[in-house]
PDB file of C-alpha atoms in Angstrom:
ATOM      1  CA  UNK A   1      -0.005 -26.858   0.075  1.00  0.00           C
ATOM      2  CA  UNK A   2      -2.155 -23.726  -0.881  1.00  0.00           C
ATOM      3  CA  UNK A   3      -0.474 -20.495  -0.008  1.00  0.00           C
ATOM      4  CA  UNK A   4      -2.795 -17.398  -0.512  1.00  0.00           C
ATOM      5  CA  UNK A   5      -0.706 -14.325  -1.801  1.00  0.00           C
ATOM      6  CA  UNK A   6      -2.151 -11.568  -2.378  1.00  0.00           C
ATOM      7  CA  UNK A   7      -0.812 -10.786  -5.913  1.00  0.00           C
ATOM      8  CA  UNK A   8      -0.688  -7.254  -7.393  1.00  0.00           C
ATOM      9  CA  UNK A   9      -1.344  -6.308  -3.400  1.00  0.00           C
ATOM     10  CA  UNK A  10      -1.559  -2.403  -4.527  1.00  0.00           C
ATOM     11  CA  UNK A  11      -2.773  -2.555  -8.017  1.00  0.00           C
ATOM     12  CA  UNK A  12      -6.085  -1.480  -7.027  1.00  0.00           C
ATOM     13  CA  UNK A  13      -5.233   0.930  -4.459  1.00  0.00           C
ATOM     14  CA  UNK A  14      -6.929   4.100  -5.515  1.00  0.00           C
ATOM     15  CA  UNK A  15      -5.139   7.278  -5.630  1.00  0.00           C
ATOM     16  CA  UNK A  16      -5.676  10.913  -5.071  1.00  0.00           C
ATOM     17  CA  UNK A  17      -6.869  12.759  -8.195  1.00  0.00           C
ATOM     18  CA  UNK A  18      -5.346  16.554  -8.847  1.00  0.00           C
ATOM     19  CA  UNK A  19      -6.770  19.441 -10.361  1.00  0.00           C
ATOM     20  CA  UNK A  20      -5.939  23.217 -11.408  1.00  0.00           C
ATOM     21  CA  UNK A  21      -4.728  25.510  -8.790  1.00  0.00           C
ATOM     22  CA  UNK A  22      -4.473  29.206  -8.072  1.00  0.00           C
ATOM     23  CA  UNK A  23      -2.915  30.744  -4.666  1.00  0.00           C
ATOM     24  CA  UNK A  24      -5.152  33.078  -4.238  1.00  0.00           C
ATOM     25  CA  UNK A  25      -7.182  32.983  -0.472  1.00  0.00           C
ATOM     26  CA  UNK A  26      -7.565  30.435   1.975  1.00  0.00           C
ATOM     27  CA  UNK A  27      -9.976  28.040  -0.683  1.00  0.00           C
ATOM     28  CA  UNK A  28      -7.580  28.362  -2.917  1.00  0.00           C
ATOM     29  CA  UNK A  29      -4.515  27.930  -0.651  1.00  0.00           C
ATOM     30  CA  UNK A  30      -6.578  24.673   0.236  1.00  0.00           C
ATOM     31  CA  UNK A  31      -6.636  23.870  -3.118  1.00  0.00           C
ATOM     32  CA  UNK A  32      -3.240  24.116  -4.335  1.00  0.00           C
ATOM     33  CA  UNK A  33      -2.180  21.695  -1.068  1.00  0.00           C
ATOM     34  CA  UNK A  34      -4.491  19.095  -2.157  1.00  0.00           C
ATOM     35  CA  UNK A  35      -2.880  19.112  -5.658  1.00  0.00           C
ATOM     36  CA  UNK A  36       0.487  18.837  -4.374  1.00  0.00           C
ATOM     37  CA  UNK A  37      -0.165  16.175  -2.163  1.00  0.00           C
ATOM     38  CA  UNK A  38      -1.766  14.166  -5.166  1.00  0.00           C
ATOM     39  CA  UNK A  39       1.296  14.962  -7.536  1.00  0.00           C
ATOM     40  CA  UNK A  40       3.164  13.508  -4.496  1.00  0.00           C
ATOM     41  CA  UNK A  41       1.612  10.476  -5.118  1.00  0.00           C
ATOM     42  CA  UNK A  42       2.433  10.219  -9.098  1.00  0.00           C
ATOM     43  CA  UNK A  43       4.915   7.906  -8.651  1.00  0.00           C
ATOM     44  CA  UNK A  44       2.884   5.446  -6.718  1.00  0.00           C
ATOM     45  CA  UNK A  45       1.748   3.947 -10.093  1.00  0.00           C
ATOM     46  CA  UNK A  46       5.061   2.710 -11.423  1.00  0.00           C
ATOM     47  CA  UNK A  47       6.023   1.471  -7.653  1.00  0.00           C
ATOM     48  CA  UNK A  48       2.794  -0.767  -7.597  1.00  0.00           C
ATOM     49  CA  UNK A  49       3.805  -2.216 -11.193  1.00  0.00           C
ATOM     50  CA  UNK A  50       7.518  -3.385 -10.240  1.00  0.00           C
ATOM     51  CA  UNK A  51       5.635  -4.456  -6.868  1.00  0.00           C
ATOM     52  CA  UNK A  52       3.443  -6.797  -9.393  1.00  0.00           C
ATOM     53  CA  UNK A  53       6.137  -8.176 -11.214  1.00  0.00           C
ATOM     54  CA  UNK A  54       8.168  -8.936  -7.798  1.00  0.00           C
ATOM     55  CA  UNK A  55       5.244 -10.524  -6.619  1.00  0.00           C
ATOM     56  CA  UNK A  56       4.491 -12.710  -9.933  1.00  0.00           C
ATOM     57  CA  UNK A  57       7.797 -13.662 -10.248  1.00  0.00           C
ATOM     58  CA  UNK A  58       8.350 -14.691  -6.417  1.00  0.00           C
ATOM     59  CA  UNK A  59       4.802 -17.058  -6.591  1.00  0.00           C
ATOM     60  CA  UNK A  60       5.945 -18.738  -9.880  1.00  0.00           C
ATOM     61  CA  UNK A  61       9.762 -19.334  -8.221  1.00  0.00           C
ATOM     62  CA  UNK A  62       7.307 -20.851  -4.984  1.00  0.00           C
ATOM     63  CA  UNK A  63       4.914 -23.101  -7.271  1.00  0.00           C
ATOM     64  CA  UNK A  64       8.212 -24.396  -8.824  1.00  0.00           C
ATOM     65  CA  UNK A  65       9.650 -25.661  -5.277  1.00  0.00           C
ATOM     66  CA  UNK A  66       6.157 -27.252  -4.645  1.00  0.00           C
ATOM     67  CA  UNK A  67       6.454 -29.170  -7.921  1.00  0.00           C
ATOM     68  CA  UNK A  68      10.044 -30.809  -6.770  1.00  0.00           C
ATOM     69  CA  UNK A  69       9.943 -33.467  -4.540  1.00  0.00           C
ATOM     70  CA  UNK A  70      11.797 -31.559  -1.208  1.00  0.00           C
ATOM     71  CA  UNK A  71      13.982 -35.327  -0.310  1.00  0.00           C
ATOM     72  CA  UNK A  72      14.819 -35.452  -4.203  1.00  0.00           C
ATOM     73  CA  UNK A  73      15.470 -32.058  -4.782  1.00  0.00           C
ATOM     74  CA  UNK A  74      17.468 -30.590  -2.520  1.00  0.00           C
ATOM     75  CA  UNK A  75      20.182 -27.857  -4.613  1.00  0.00           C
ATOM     76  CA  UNK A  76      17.241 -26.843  -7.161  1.00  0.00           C
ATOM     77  CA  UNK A  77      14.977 -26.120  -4.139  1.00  0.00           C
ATOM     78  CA  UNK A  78      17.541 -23.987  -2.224  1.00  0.00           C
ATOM     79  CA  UNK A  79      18.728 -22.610  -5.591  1.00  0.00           C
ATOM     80  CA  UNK A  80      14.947 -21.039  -5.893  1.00  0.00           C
ATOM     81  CA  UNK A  81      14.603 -20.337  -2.387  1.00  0.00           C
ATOM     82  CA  UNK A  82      17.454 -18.401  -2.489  1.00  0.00           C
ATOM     83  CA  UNK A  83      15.618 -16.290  -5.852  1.00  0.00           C
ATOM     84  CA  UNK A  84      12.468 -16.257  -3.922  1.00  0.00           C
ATOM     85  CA  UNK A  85      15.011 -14.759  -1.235  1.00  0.00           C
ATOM     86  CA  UNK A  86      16.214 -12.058  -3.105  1.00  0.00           C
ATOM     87  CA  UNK A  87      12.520 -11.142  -4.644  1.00  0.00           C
ATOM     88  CA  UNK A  88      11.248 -10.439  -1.165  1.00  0.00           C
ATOM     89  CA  UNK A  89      13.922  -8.410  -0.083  1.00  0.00           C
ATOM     90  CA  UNK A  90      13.003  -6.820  -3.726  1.00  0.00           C
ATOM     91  CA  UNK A  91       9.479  -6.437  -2.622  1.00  0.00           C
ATOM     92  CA  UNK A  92      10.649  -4.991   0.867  1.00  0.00           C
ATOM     93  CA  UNK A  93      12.494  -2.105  -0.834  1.00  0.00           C
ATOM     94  CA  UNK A  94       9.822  -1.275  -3.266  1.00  0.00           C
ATOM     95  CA  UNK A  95       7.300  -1.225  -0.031  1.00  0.00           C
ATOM     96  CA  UNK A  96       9.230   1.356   1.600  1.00  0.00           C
ATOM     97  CA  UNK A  97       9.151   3.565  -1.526  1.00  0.00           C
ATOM     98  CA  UNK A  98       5.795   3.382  -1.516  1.00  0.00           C
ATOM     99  CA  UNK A  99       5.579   4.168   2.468  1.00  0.00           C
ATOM    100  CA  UNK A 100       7.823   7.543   1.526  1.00  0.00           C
ATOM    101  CA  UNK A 101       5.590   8.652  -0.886  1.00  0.00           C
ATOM    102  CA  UNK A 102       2.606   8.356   1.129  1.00  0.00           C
ATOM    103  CA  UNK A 103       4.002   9.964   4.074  1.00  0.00           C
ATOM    104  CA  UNK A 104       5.299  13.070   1.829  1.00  0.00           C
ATOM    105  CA  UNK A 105       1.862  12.894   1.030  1.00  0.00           C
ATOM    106  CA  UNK A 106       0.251  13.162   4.111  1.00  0.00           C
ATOM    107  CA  UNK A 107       2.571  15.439   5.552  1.00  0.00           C
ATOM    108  CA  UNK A 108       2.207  17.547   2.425  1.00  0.00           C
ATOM    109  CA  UNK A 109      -2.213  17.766   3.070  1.00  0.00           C
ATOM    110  CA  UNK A 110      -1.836  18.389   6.465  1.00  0.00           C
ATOM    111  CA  UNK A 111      -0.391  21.853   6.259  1.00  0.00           C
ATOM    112  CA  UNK A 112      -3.642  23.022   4.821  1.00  0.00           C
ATOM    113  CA  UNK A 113      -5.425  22.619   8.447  1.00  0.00           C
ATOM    114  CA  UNK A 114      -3.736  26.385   8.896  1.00  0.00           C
ATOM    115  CA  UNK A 115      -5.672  27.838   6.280  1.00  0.00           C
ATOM    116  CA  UNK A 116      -9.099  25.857   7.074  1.00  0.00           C
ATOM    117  CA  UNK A 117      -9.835  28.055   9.855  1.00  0.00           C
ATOM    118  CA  UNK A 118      -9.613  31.198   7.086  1.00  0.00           C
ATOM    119  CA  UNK A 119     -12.492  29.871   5.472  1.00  0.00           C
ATOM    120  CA  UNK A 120     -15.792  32.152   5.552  1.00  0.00           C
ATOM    121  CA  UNK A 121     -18.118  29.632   3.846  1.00  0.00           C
ATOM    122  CA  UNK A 122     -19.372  26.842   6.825  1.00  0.00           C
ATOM    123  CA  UNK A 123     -20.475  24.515   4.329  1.00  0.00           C
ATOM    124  CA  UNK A 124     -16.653  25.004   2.688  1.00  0.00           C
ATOM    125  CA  UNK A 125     -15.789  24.706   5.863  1.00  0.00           C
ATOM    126  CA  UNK A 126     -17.196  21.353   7.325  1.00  0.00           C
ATOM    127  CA  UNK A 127     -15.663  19.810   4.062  1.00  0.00           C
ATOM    128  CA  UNK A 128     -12.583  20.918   4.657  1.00  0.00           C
ATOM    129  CA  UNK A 129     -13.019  19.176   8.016  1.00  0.00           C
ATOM    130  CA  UNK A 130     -13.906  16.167   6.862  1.00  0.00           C
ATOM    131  CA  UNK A 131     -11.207  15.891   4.478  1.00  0.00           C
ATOM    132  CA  UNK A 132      -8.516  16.305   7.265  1.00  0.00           C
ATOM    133  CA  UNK A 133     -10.616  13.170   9.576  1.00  0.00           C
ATOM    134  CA  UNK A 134     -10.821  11.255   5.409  1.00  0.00           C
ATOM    135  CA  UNK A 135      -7.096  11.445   5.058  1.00  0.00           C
ATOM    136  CA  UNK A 136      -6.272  10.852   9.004  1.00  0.00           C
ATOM    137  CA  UNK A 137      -8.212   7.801   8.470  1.00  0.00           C
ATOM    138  CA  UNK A 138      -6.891   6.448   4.730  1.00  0.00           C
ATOM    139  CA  UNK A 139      -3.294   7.111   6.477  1.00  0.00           C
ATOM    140  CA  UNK A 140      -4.043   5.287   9.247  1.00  0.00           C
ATOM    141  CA  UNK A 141      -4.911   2.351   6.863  1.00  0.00           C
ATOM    142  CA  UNK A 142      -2.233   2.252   4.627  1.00  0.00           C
ATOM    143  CA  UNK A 143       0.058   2.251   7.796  1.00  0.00           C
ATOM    144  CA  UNK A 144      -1.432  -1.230   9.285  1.00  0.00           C
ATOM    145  CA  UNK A 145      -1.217  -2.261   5.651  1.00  0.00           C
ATOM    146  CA  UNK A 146       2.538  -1.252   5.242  1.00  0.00           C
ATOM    147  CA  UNK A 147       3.333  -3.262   8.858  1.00  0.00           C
ATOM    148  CA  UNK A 148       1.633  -6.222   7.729  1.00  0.00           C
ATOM    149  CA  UNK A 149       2.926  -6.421   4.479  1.00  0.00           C
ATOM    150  CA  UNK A 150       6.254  -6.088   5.874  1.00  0.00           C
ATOM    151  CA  UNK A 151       5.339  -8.312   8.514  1.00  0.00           C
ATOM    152  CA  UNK A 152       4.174 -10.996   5.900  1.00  0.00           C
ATOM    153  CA  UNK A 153       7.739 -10.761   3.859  1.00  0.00           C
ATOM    154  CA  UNK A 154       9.784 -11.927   6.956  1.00  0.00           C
ATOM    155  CA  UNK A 155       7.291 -14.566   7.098  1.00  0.00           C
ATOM    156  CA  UNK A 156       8.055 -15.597   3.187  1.00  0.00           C
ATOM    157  CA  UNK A 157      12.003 -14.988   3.989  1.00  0.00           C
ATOM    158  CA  UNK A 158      11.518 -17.712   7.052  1.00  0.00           C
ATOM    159  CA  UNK A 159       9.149 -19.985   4.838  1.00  0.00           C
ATOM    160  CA  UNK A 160      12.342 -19.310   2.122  1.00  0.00           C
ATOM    161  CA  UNK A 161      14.479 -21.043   4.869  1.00  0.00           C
ATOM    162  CA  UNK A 162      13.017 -23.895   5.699  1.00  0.00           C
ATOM    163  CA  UNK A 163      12.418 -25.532   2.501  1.00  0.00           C
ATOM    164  CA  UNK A 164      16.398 -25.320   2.286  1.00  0.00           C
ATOM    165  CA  UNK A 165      16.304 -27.138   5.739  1.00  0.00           C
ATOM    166  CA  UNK A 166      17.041 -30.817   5.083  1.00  0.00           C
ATOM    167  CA  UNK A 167      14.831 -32.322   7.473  1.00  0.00           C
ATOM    168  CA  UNK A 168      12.512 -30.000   7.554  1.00  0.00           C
ATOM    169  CA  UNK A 169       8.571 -31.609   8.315  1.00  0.00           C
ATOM    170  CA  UNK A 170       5.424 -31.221   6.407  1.00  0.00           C
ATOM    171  CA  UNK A 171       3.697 -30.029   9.817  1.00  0.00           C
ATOM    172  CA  UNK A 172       6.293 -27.017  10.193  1.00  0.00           C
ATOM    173  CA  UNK A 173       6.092 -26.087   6.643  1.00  0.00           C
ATOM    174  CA  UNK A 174       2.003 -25.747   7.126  1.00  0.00           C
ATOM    175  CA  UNK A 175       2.145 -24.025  10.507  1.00  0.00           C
ATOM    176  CA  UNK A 176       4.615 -21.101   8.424  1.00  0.00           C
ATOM    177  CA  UNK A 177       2.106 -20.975   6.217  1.00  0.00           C
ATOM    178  CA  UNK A 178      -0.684 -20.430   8.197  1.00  0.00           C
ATOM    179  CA  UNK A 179       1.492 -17.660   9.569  1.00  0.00           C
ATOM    180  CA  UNK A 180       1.994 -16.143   6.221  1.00  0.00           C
ATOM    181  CA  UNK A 181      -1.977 -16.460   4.787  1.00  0.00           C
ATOM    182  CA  UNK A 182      -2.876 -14.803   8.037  1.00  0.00           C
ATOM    183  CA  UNK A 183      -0.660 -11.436   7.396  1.00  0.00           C
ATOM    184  CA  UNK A 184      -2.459 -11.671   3.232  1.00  0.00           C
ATOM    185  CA  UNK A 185      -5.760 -11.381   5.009  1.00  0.00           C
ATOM    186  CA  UNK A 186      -5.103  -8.484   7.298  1.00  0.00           C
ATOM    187  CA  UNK A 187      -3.371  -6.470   4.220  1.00  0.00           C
ATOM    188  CA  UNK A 188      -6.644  -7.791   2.055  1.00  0.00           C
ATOM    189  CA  UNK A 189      -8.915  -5.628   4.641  1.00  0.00           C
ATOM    190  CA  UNK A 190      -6.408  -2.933   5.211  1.00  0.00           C
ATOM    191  CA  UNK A 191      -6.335  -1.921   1.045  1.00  0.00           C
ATOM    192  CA  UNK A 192     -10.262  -1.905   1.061  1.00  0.00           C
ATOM    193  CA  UNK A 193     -10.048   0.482   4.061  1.00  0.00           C
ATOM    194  CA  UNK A 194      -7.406   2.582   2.394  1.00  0.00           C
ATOM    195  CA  UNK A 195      -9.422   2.660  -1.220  1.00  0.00           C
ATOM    196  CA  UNK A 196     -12.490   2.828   0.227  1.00  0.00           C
ATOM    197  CA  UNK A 197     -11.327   5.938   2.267  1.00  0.00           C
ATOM    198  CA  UNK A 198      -9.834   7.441  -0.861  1.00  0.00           C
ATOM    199  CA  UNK A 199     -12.602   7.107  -2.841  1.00  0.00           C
ATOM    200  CA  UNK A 200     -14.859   8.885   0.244  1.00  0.00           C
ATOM    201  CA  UNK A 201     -12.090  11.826  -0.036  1.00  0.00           C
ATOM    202  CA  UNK A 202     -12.221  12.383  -4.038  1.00  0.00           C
ATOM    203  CA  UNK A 203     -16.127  12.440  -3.418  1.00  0.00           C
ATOM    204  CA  UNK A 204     -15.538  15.070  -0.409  1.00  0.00           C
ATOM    205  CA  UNK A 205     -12.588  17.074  -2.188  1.00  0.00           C
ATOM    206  CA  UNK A 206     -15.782  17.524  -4.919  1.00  0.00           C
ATOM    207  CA  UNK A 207     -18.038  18.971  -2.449  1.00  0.00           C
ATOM    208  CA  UNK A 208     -15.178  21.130  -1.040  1.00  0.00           C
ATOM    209  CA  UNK A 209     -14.282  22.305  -4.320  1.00  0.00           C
ATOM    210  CA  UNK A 210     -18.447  23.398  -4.935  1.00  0.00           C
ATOM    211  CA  UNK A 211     -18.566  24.777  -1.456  1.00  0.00           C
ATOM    212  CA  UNK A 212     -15.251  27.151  -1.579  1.00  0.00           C
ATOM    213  CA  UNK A 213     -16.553  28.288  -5.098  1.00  0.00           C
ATOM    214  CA  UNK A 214     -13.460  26.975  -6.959  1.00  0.00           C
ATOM    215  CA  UNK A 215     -13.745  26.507 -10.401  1.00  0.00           C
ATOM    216  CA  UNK A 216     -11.819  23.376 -12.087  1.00  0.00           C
TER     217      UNK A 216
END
């Protein structure tokens, strides 16, 4: 049976880039919000590492069971069930974490909509703008990520269970699968919508940065 899993999930999840700041008027004010919502996000790096290693570790514990005959086998394969158990719940913490940090984040960026409307410089101005819709929109996309992800776990904890399940058939095991793959695929298109949507508001934070006159 082929299970897709999308290993290292987060790995390439891009991530906000800071820069100097000075609270001086509203550009700046701008400014120094944008680099405390990316220091916000420092710790994502270390969370999507231990996320790796969960995820490693729970696919080699799963290619294990598939190498044991499942009417031969019965105490190794709930023995590694039972690890591949405990990783997801692993996984499950370390995905809430990450869900904190981003919504610090976000809350964090969104207090700068106050001093948008300060801003003399249209051009400035319309960035600033955009910004707020970038980050509405790579928030919204890490949220359908973080549901399916966690939706995709329970899926692994029930696949977990059945294998233990004596008399469990070949035709249940694939339709849990299918199941599982299905959640992989949504969280596959929900990262390139959340990286492509960062990368969109590093380019725009750039222009804002030009615009506002604010010197890096």
């Amino acid at each position: 049976m082929n299970r897709v899993k999308s290993i290292a999930t987060l790995v390439a999840v891009c991530l906000l880039f800071a820069g100097c700041s000075f609270t001086q008027g509203p550009g700046e004010k701008i400014q120094h919000g944008l680099d405390k919502s990316a220091s916000i996000e420092g710790d994502f790096k270390e969370l999507q590492q231990s996320l790796v290693r969960a995820e490693n570790r729970e696919q080699k514990l799963y290619n294990n069971i598939l190498d044991l005959d499942l009417s031969k086998n019965e105490k190794e394969i709930a023995s590694l069930s039972e690890q591949a158990t405990k990783s997801a719940n692993k996984r499950e913490q370390l995905m809430r974490k990450e869900k904190e940090i981003i919504d610090h984040a976000y809350e964090t960026f969104i207090q700068i909509k106050d001093d948008i409307k300060e801003l003399n410089d249209p051009r400035a101005k319309e960035d600033a703008v955009f910004l707020v819709k970038t980050m509405d929109k790579r928030y919204g996309a890490f949220s359908k990520l973080y549901k399916n992800y966690m939706a995709a776990i329970e899926c692994d904890r029930k696949l977990y269970d059945l294998l233990k399940e004596k008399n469990v058939t070949f035709e249940t095991l694939q339709n849990q699968l299918e199941k599982t793959d299905n959640y992989y695929k949504e969280i596959k298109a929900n990262q390139d919508d959340f990286n492509k949507a960062t990368k969109t508001f590093n380019q725009a934070k750039l222009s804002f940065y030009k615009h506002a006159d604010i010197k890096k």
